[in-house]
Short mmCIF file of C-alpha atoms in Angstrom, two decimals:
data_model
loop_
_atom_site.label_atom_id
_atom_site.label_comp_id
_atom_site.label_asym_id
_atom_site.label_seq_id
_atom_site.Cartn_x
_atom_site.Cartn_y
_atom_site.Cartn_z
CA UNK A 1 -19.20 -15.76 -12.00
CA UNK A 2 -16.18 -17.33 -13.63
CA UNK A 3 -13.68 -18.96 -10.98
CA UNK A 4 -9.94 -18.00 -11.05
CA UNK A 5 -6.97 -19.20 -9.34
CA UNK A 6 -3.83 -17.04 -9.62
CA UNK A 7 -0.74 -18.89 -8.90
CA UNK A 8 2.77 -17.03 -8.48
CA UNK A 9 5.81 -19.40 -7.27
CA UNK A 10 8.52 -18.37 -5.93
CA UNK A 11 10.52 -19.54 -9.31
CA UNK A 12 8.63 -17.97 -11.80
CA UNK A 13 7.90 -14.54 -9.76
CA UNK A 14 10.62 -13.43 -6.49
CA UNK A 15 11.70 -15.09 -3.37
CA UNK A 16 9.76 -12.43 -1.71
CA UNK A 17 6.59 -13.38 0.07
CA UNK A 18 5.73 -9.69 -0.27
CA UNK A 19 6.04 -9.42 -4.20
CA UNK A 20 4.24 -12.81 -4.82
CA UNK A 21 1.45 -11.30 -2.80
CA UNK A 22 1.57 -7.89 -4.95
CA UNK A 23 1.70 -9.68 -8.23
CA UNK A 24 -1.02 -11.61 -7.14
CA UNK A 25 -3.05 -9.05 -6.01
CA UNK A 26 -2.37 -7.35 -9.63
CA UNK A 27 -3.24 -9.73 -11.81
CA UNK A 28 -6.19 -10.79 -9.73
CA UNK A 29 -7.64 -6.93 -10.78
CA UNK A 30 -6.23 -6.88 -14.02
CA UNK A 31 -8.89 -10.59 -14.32
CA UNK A 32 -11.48 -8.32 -12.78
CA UNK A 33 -11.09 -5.08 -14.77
CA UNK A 34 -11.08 -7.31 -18.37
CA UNK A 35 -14.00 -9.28 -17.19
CA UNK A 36 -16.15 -5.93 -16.22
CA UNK A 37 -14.48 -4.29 -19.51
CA UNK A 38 -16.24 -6.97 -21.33
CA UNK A 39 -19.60 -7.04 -20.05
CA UNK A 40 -19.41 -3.05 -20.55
CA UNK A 41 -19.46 -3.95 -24.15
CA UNK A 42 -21.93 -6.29 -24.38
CA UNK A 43 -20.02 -9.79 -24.04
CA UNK A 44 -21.32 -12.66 -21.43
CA UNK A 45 -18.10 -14.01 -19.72
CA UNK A 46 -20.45 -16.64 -18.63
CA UNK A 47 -22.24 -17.68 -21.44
CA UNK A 48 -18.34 -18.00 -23.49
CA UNK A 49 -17.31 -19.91 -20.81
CA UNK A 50 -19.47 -21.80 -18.48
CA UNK A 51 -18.40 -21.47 -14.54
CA UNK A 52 -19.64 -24.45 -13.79
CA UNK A 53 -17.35 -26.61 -16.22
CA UNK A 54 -14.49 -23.86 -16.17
CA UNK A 55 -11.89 -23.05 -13.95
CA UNK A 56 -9.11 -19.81 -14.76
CA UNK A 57 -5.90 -21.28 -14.04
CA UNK A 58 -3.09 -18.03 -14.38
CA UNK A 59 0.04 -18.61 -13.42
CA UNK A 60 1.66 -15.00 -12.75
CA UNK A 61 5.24 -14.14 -13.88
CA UNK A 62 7.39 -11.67 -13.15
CA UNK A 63 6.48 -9.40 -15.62
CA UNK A 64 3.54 -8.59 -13.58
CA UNK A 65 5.37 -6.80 -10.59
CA UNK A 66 6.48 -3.85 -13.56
CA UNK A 67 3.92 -3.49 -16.15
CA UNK A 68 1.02 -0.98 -16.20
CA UNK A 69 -2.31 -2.62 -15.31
CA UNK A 70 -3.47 -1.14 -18.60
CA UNK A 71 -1.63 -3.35 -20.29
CA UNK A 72 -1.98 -6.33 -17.69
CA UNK A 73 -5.99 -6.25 -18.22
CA UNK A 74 -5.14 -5.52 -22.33
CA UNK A 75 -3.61 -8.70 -22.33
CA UNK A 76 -6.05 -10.70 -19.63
CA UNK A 77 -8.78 -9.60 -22.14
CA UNK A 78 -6.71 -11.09 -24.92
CA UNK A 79 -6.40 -14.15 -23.31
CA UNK A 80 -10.20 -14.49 -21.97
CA UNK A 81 -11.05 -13.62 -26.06
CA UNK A 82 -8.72 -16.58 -26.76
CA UNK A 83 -10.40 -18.96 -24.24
CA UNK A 84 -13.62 -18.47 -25.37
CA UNK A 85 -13.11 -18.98 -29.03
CA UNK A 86 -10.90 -22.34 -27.97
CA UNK A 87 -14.36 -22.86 -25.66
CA UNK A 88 -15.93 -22.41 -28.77
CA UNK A 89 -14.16 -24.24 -30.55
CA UNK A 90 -13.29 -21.93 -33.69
CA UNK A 91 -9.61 -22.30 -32.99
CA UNK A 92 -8.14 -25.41 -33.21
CA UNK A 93 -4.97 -27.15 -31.20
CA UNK A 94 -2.36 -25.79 -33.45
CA UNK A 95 -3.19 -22.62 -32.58
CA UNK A 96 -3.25 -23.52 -28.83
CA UNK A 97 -0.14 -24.74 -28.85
CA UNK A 98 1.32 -21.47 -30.40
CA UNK A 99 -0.54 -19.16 -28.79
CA UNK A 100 0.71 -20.84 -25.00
CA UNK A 101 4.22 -20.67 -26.38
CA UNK A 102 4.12 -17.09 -27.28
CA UNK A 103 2.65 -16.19 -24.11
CA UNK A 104 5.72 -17.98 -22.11
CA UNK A 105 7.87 -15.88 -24.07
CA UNK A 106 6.64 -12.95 -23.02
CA UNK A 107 7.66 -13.56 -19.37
#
């Protein structure tokens, strides 16, 4: 089972106790639905990336209050895809490094 911790601060998400909770909640189930979208098709989330040496750190933005969980677990199985060939080590830190920026963009 691969361990996630969602984070959503009141800076990068709403003052709002209530929204922080939703987006939380959202993203949390967009992880899920990727993850069991993935093992439908064949691909071990645990063998890409070992539970027991990795922890999924997502910090939520606000983005995540307004977009359609089809395209909230679309993207959370891009970025699982993306971890696992980093994990595998086919990508190297340039790539990292751009891929992180483009994804703090999007926010």
């Amino acid at each position: 089972m691969l361990r996630v911790l969602v984070s959503s601060s009141v800076r990068r998400v709403h003052k709002l106790a209530v929204i922080r909770n939703r987006v939380r909640t959202r993203v949390t189930e967009a992880i899920r639905i990727a993850v069991a979208h993935m093992e439908q098709r064949g691909t071990d989330i645990d063998k890409m990336l070992d539970p027991r040496r990795n922890l999924l750190l997502v910090f939520a933005g606000a983005a995540a209050h307004s977009k359609p969980m089809d395209e909230l677990a679309q993207e959370m199985r891009d970025g699982l895809r993306f971890l696992a060939a980093v994990a595998d080590g086919s990508i190297d830190a340039k790539a990292q490094r751009k891929h992180i920026n483009i994804s703090a963009e999007r926010n």
